[in-house]
Coordinates of C-alpha atoms in Angstrom, one line a residue:
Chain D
X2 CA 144.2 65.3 402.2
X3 CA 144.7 65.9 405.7
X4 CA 145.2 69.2 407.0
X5 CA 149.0 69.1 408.0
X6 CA 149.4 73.1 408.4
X7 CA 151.1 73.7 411.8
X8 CA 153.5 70.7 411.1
X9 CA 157.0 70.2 409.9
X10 CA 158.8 67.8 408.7
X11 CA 156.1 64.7 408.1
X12 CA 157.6 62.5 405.8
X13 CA 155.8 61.1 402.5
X14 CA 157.7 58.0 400.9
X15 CA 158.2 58.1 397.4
X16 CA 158.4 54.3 396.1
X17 CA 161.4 55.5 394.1
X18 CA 163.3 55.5 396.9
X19 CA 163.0 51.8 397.8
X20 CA 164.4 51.2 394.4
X21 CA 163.0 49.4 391.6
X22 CA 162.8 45.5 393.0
X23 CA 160.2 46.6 395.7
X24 CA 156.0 46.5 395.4
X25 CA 153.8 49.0 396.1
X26 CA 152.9 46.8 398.9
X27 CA 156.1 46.9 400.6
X28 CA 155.8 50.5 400.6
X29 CA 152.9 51.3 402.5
X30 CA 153.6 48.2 404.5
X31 CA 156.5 49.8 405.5
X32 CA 155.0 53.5 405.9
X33 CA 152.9 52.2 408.3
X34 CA 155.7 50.5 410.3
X35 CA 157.7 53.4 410.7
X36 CA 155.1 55.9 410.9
X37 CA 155.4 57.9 407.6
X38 CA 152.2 59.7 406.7
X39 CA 152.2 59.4 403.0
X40 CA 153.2 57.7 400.0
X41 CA 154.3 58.7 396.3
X42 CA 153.5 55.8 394.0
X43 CA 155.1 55.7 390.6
X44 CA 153.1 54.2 388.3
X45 CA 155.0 51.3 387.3
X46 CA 154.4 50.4 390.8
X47 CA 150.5 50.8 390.6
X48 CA 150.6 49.4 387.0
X49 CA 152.0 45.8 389.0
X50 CA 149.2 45.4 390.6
X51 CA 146.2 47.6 389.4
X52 CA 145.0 50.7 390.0
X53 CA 141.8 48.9 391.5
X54 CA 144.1 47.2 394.5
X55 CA 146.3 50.3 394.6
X56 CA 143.9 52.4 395.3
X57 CA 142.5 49.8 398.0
X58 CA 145.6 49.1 399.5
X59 CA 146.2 52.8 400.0
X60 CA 142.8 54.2 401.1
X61 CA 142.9 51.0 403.8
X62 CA 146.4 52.3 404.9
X63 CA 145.0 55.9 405.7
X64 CA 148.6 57.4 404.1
X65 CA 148.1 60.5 402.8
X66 CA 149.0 60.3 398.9
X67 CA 151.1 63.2 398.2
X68 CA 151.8 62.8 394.5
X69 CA 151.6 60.0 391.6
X70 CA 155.6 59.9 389.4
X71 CA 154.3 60.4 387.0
X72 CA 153.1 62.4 383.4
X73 CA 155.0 64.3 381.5
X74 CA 157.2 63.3 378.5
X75 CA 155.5 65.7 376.1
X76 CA 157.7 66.0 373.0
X77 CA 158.2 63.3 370.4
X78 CA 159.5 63.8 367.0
X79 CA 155.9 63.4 364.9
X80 CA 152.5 64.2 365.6
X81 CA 151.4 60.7 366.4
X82 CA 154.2 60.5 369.4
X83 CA 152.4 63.8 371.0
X84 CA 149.3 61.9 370.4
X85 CA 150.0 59.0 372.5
X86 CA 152.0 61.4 375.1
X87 CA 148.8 62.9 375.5
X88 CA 146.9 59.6 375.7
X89 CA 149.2 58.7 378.5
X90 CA 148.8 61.6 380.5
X91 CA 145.2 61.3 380.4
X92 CA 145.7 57.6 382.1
X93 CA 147.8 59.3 384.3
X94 CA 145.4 61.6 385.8
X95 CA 143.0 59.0 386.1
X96 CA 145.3 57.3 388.3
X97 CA 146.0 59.8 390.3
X98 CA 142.4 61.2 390.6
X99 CA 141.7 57.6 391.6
X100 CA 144.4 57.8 394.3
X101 CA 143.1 61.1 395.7
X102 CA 146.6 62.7 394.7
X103 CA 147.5 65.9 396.1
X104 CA 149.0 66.5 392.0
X105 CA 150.3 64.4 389.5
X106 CA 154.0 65.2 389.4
X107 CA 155.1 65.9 385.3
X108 CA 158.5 65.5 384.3
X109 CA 158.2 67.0 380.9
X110 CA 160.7 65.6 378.6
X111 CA 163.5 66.6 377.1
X112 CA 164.3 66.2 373.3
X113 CA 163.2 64.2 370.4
X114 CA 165.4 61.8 369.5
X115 CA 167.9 63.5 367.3
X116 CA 166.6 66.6 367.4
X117 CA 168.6 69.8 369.0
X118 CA 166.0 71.9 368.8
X119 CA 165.3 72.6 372.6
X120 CA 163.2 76.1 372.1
X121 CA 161.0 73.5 370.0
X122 CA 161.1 71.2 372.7
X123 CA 159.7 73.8 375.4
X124 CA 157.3 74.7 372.7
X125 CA 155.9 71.2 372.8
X126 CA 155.7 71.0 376.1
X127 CA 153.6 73.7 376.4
X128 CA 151.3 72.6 374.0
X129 CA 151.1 69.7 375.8
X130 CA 150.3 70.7 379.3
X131 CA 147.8 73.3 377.5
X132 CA 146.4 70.3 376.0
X133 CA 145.9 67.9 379.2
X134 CA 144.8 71.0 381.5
X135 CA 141.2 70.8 381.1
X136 CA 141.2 67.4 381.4
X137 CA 142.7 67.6 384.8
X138 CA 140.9 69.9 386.0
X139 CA 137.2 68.3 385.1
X140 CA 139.4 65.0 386.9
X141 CA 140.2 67.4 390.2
X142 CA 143.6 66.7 389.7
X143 CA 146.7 69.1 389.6
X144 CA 149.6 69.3 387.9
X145 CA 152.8 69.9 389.3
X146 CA 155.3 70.8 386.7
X147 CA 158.8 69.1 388.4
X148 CA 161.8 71.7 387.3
X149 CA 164.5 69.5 387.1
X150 CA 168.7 69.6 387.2
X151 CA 169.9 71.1 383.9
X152 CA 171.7 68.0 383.6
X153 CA 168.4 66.9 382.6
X154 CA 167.7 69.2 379.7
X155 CA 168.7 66.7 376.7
X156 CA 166.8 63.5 378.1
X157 CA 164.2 63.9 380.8
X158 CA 163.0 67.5 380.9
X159 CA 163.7 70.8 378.9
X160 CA 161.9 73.0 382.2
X161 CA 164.8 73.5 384.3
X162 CA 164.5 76.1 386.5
X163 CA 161.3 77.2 389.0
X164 CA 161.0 80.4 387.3
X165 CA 160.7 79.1 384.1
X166 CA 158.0 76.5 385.0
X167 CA 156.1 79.4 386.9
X168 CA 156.3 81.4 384.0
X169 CA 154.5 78.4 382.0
X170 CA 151.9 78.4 385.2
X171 CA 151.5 82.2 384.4
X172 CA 150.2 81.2 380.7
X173 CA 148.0 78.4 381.8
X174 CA 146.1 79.8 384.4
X175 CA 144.5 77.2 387.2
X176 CA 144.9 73.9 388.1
X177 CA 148.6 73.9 387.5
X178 CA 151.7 74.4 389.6
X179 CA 155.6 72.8 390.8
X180 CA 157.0 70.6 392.4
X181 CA 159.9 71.7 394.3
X182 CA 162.9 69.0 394.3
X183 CA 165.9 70.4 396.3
X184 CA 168.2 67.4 394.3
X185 CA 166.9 69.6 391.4
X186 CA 167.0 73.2 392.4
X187 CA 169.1 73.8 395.4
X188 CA 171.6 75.5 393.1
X189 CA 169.7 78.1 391.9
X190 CA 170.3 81.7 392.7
X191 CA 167.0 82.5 392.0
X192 CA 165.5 79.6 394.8
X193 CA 164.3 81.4 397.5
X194 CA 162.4 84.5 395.3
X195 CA 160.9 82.0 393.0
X196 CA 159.3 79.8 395.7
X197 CA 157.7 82.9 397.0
X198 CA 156.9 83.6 394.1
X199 CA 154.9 80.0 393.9
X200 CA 153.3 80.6 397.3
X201 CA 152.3 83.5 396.5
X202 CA 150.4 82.2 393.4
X203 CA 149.0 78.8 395.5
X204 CA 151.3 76.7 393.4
X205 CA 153.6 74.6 395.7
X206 CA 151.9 71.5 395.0
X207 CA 155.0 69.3 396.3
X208 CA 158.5 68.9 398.6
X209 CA 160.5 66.4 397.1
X210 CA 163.7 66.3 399.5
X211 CA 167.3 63.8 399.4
X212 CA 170.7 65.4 399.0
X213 CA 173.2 66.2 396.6
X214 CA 176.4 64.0 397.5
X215 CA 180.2 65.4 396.8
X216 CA 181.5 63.7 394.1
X217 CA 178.1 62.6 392.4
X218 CA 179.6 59.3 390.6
X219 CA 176.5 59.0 388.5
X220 CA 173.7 61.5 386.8
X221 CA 170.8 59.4 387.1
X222 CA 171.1 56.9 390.2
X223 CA 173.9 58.7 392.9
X224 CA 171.1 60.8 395.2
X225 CA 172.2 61.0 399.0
X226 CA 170.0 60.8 401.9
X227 CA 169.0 64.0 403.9
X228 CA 172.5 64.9 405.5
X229 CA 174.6 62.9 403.5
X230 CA 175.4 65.4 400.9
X231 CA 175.6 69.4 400.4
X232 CA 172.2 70.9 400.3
X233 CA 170.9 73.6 403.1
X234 CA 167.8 71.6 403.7
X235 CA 166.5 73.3 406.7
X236 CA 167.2 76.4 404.4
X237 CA 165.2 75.9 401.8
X238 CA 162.7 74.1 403.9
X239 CA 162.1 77.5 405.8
X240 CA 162.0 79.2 402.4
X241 CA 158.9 76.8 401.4
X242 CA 156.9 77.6 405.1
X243 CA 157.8 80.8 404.6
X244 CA 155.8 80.9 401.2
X245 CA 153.2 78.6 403.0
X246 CA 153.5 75.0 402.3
X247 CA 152.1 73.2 404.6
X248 CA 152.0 69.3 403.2
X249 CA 154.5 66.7 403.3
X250 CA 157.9 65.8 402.5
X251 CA 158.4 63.6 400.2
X252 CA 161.6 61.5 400.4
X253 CA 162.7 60.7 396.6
X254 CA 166.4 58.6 396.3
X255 CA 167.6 57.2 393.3
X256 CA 170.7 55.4 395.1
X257 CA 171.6 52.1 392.7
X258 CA 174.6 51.5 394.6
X259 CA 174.2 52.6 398.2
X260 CA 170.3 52.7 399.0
X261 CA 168.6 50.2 397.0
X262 CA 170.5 47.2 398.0
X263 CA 169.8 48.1 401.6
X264 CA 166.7 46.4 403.7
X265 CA 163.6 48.4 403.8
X266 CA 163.6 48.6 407.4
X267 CA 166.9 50.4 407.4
X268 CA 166.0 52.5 404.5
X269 CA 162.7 53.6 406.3
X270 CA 164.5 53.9 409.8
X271 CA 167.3 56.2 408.3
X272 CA 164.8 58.5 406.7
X273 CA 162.6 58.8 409.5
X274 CA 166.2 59.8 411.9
X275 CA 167.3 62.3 409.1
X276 CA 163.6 63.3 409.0
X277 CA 164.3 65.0 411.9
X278 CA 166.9 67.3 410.1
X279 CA 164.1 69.1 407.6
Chain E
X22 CA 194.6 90.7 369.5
X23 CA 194.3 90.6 365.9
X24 CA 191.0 92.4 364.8
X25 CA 188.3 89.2 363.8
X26 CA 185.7 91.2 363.1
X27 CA 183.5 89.9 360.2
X28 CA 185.1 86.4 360.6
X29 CA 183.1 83.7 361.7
X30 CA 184.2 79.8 363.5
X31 CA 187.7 80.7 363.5
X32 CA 188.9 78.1 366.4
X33 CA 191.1 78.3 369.7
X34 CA 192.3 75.5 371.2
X35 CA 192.0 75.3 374.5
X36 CA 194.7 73.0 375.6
X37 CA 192.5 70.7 377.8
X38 CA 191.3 69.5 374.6
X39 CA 194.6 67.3 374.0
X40 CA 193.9 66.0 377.3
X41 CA 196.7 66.2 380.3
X42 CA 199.5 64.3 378.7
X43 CA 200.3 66.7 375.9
X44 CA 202.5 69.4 376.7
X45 CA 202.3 73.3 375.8
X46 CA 204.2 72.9 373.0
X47 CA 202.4 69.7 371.6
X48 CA 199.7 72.0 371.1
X49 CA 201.1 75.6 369.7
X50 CA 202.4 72.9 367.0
X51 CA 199.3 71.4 366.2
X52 CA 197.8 74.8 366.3
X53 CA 200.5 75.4 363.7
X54 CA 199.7 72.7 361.6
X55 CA 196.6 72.7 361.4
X56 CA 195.8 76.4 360.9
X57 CA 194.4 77.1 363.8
X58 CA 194.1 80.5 365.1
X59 CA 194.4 80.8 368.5
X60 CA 195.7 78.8 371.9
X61 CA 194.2 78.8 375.1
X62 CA 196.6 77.5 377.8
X63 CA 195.8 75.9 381.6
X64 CA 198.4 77.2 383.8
X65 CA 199.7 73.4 384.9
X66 CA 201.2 73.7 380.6
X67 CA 202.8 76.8 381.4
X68 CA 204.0 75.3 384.7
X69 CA 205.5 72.8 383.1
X70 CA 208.0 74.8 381.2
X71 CA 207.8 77.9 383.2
X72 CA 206.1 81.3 382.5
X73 CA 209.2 83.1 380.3
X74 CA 209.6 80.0 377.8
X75 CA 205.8 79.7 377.3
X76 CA 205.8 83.2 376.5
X77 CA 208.7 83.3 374.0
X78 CA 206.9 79.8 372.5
X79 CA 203.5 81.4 371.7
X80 CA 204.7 84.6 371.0
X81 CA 207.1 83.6 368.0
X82 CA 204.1 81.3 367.0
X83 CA 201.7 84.2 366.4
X84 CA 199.2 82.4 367.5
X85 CA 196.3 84.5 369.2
X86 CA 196.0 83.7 373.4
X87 CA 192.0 84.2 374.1
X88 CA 192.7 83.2 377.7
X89 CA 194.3 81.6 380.3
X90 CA 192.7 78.8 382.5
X91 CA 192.3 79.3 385.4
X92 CA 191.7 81.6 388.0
X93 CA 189.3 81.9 390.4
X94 CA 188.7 79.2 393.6
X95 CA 187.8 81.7 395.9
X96 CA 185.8 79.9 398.4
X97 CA 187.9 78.4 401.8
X98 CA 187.2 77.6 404.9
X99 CA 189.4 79.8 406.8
X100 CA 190.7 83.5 405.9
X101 CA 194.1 81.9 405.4
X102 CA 192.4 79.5 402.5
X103 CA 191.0 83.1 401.3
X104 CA 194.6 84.8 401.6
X105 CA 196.4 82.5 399.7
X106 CA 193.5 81.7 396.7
X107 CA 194.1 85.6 396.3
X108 CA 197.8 85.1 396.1
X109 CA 197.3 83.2 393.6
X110 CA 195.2 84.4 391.9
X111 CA 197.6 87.5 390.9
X112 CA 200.3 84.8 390.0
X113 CA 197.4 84.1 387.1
X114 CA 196.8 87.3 386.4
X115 CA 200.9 88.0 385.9
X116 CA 201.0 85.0 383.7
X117 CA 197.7 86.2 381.6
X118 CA 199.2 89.6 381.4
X119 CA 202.6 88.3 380.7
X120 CA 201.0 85.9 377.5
X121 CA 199.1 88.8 376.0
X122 CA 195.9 87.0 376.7
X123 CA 192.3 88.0 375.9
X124 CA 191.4 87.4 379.6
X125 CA 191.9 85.3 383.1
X126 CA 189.1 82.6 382.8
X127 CA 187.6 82.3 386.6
X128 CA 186.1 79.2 387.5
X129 CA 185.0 80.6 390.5
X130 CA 185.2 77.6 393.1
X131 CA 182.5 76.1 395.2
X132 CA 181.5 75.1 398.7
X133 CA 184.4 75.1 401.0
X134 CA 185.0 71.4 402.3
X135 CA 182.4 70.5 405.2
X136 CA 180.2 73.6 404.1
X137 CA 176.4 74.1 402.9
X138 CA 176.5 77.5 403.2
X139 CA 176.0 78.0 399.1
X140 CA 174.7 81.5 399.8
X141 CA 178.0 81.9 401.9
X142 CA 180.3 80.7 399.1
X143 CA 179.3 82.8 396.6
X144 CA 179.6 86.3 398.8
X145 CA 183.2 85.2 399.3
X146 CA 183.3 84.8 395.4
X147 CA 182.0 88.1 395.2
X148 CA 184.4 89.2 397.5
X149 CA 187.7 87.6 396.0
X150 CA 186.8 88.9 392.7
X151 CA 186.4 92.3 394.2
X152 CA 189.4 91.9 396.2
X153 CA 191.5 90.6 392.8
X154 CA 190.3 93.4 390.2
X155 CA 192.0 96.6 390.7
X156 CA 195.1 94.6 390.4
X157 CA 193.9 93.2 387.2
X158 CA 193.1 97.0 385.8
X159 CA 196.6 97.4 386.6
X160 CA 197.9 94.4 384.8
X161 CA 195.5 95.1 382.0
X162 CA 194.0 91.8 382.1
X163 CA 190.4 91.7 382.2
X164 CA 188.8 89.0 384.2
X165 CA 186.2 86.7 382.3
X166 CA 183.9 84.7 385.1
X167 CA 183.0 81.5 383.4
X168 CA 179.8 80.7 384.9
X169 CA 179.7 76.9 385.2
X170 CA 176.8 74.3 384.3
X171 CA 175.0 73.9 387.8
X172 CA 176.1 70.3 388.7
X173 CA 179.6 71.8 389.4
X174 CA 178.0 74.4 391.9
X175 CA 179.3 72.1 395.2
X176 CA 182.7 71.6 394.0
X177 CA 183.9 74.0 391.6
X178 CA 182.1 76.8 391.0
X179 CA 179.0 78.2 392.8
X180 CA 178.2 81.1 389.9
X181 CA 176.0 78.7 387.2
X182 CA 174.2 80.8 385.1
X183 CA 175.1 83.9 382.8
X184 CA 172.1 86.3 384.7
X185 CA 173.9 85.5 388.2
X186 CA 177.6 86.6 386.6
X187 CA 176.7 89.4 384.7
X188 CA 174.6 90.5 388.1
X189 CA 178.4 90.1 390.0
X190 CA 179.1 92.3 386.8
X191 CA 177.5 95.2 387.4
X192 CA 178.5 95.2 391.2
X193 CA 181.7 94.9 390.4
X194 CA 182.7 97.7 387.2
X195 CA 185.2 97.4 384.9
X196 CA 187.7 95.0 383.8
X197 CA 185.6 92.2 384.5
X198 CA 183.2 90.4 382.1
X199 CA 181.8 86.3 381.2
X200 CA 183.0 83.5 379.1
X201 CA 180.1 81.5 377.6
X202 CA 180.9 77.7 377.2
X203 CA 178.2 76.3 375.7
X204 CA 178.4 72.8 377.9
X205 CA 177.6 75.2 381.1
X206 CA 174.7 77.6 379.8
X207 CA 172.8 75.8 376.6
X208 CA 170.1 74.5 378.9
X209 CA 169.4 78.4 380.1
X210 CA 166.1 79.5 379.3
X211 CA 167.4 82.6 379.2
X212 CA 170.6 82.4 377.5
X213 CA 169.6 84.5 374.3
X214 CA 168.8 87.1 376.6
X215 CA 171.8 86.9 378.8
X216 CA 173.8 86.8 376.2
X217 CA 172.7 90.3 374.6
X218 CA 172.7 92.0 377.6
X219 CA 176.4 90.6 378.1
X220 CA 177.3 92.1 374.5
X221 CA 175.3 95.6 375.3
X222 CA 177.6 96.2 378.3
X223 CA 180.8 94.7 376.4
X224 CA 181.7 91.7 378.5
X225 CA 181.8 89.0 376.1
X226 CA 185.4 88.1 376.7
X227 CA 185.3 84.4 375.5
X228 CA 183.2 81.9 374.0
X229 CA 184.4 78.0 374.6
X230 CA 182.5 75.4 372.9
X231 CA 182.2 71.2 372.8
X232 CA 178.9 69.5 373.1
X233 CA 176.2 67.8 375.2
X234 CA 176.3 64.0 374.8
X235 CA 172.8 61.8 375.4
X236 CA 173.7 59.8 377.7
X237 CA 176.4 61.7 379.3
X238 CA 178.7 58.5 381.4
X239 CA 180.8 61.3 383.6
X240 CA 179.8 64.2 385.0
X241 CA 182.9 65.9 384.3
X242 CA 185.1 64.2 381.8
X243 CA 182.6 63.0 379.0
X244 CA 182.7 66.3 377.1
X245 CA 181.9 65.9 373.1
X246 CA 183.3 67.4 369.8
X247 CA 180.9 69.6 368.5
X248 CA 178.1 67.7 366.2
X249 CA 178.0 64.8 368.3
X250 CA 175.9 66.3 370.9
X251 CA 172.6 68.2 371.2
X252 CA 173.6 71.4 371.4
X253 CA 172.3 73.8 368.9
X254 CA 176.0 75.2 368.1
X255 CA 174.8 77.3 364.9
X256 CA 172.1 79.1 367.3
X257 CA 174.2 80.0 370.2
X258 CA 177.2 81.4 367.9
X259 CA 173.9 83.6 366.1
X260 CA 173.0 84.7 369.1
X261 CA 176.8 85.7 370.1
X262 CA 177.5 87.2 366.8
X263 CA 174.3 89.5 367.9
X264 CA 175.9 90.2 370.7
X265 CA 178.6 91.9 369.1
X266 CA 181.2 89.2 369.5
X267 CA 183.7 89.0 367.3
X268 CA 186.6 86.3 368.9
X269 CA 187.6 83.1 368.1
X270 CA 185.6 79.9 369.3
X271 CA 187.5 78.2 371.9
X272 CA 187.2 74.7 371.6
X273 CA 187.5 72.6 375.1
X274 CA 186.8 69.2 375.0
X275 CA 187.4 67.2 378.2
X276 CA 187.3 63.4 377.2
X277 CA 188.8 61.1 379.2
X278 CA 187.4 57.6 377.3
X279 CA 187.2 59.0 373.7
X280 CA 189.1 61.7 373.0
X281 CA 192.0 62.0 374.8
X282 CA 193.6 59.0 373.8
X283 CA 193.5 60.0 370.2
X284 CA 196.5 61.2 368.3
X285 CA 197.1 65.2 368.7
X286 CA 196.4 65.5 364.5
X287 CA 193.1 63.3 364.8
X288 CA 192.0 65.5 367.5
X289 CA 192.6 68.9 365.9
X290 CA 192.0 67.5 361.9
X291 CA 188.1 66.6 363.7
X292 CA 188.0 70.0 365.7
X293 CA 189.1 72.0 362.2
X294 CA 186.6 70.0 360.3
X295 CA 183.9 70.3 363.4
X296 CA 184.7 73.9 363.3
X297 CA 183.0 74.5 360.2
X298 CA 179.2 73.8 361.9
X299 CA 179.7 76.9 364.0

């Protein structure tokens, strides 16, 4: 990865944000015509056309690859669904050791179907992070645990708040750290200490920035662009130099109804001008 | 208040619950009829038949009032915004006072309109509660902040965890404590904690309860009767009994697509039955 200390506000593109109808191709086509300096493939995306082109395409394009979306989804209701959750996250750190990944970003999963046992939950995903964290780090790859919105808890991922996926980093040592999404933390009272906290420990692995739009008309698919919405992003930007993270931006919009159907080039061309706001 | 001690999943219904069509009296009736304990009004029901009938209504139906909904709304964007949220929030304490309730239930409001300034909105909360308790000591009517699940922190109320209200707590003295709804706080990785330091210092005013659905379709009116959901009900009321709390469970269900439309006696026959898990 390029050294990017000094700089502020370089934009990474997270494929996410082109919506789901859109290659990896288009992406980095479309980084390199508007002058972003990295991508965030998710795998679906790589899986389309192989991790052998993917990692071709990107190395040719010189974009800096600031995460791979992702590993994660730890807890399942038997033994052989951790198996296979495991399994998976192995491919996934292949993938993004192939991609020369600053981290792999994990969203951890939530619960089991039926259970409502969420201490258990946390419980598993520990176990399981425990139990993919050598492998990672004989692949050179870290893991950035992605807190995400409480609205979350149930069905994507049970770690919720920075200081509770710190305090996992505190158990499991090196090799592991967060990814900071304001759409997921910008309400949190505790923001600012906790991403000290992570600089001080060399765990920002990742800035994941969009906005938080009033009224949000959907849980999953209604994230704003930079300006759009209600988060302090310059604020919490300064909070994360302050701490002394130095990479990339990364743009991540789920937008089913207001992004997605828009051209690439205007989606690009928008991000780039609100860019300018971080 | 009657003394509850020793009881356990004796309900309150919080009139929301009925949805906005039924009136105060609609629901001290079902209460009535369907043996349950206590009544929670929101001020628009006592509006609607004015403070001295509402009064004389749940007084002669003995039920028990564990609060009123709502004050609170602090935040504005001018000091005239400020002067009259204060305004009225005495009006609410008056009508708490006047019903004999358990407490004021704050929702504590959120970013004024046009604002990002989160840090901004939440020292004016701090400062409108400040500014509202002494005349609550007077009245008697203790003030219960209801800290509210973290995708309402733009728009209605910027205090979303239990640590961060019971923190206002100690600031602010007396006469003020927390209501724990389950919907807002079951995701905290600290609740169990929060929770017992809330009972050591005695401000467990209230404790609402619903559930979580998977998926959740609104972000604010898809609320569930409790068993349908993932929240861990049993656990939570364990951890409140702990605390020393010995009130009724107030049940507060907004449901705009499933419940609401029932019949009042479905409604409550479900809740009574529900009640039974907690």
């Amino acid at each position: 990865m390029r050294d990017l200390s000094g700089t502020t506000g370089l934009l990474s593109l997270n494929t996410a944000t082109l919506g789901p109808k859109r290659t990896l191709k288009d992406a980095v086509e479309g980084c390199l015509r508007h002058g972003i300096e990295g991508i965030s493939p998710w795998r679906d995306k790589i899986a389309e056309i192989g991790l052998t082109e993917a990692e071709r395409m990107i190395r040719r394009s010189g974009l800096t690859v600031t995460g791979v979306c992702r590993g994660g989804m730890f807890p399942a209701a038997d033994a052989e669904g951790r198996r296979l959750a495991l399994e998976d996250n192995r491919r996934a750190i292949d993938e993004a050791a192939a991609l020369g990944a600053a981290c792999l970003v994990l969203v951890v999963g939530g619960l089991p179907a039926g259970s409502k046992d969420l201490k258990g939950a946390r419980r598993q995903v520990e176990d399981g992070l425990a139990a993919s964290l050598d492998y990672a780090r004989s692949a050179g790859v870290s893991l950035a645990i992605e807190p995400l919105h409480p609205m979350y808890a149930a069905d994507r991922a049970c770690v919720n708040t920075l200081g509770q996926a710190l305090d996992l980093c505190d158990r499991l040592g090196s090799g592991i750290g967060v990814a900071v999404d304001v759409y997921h933390v910008w309400w949190d009272p505790e923001l600012d200490g906790q991403i000290a906290r992570a600089g001080r420990q060399d765990r920002l692995l990742a800035y994941h920035v969009c906005d938080w739009m009033v009224p949000t008309a959907d849980l999953l698919l209604d994230r704003g662009m930079m300006g759009d919405g209600v988060i302090d992003l310059p604020g919490i930007r300064r909070s994360m130099e302050e701490a002394g993270y130095a990479g990339l931006c990364e743009v991540e919009i789920f937008s089913a109804n207001n992004w997605w159907p828009k051209s690439i080039d205007e989606i690009l061309a928008v991000m780039v001008e609100r860019g300018k706001l971080l």
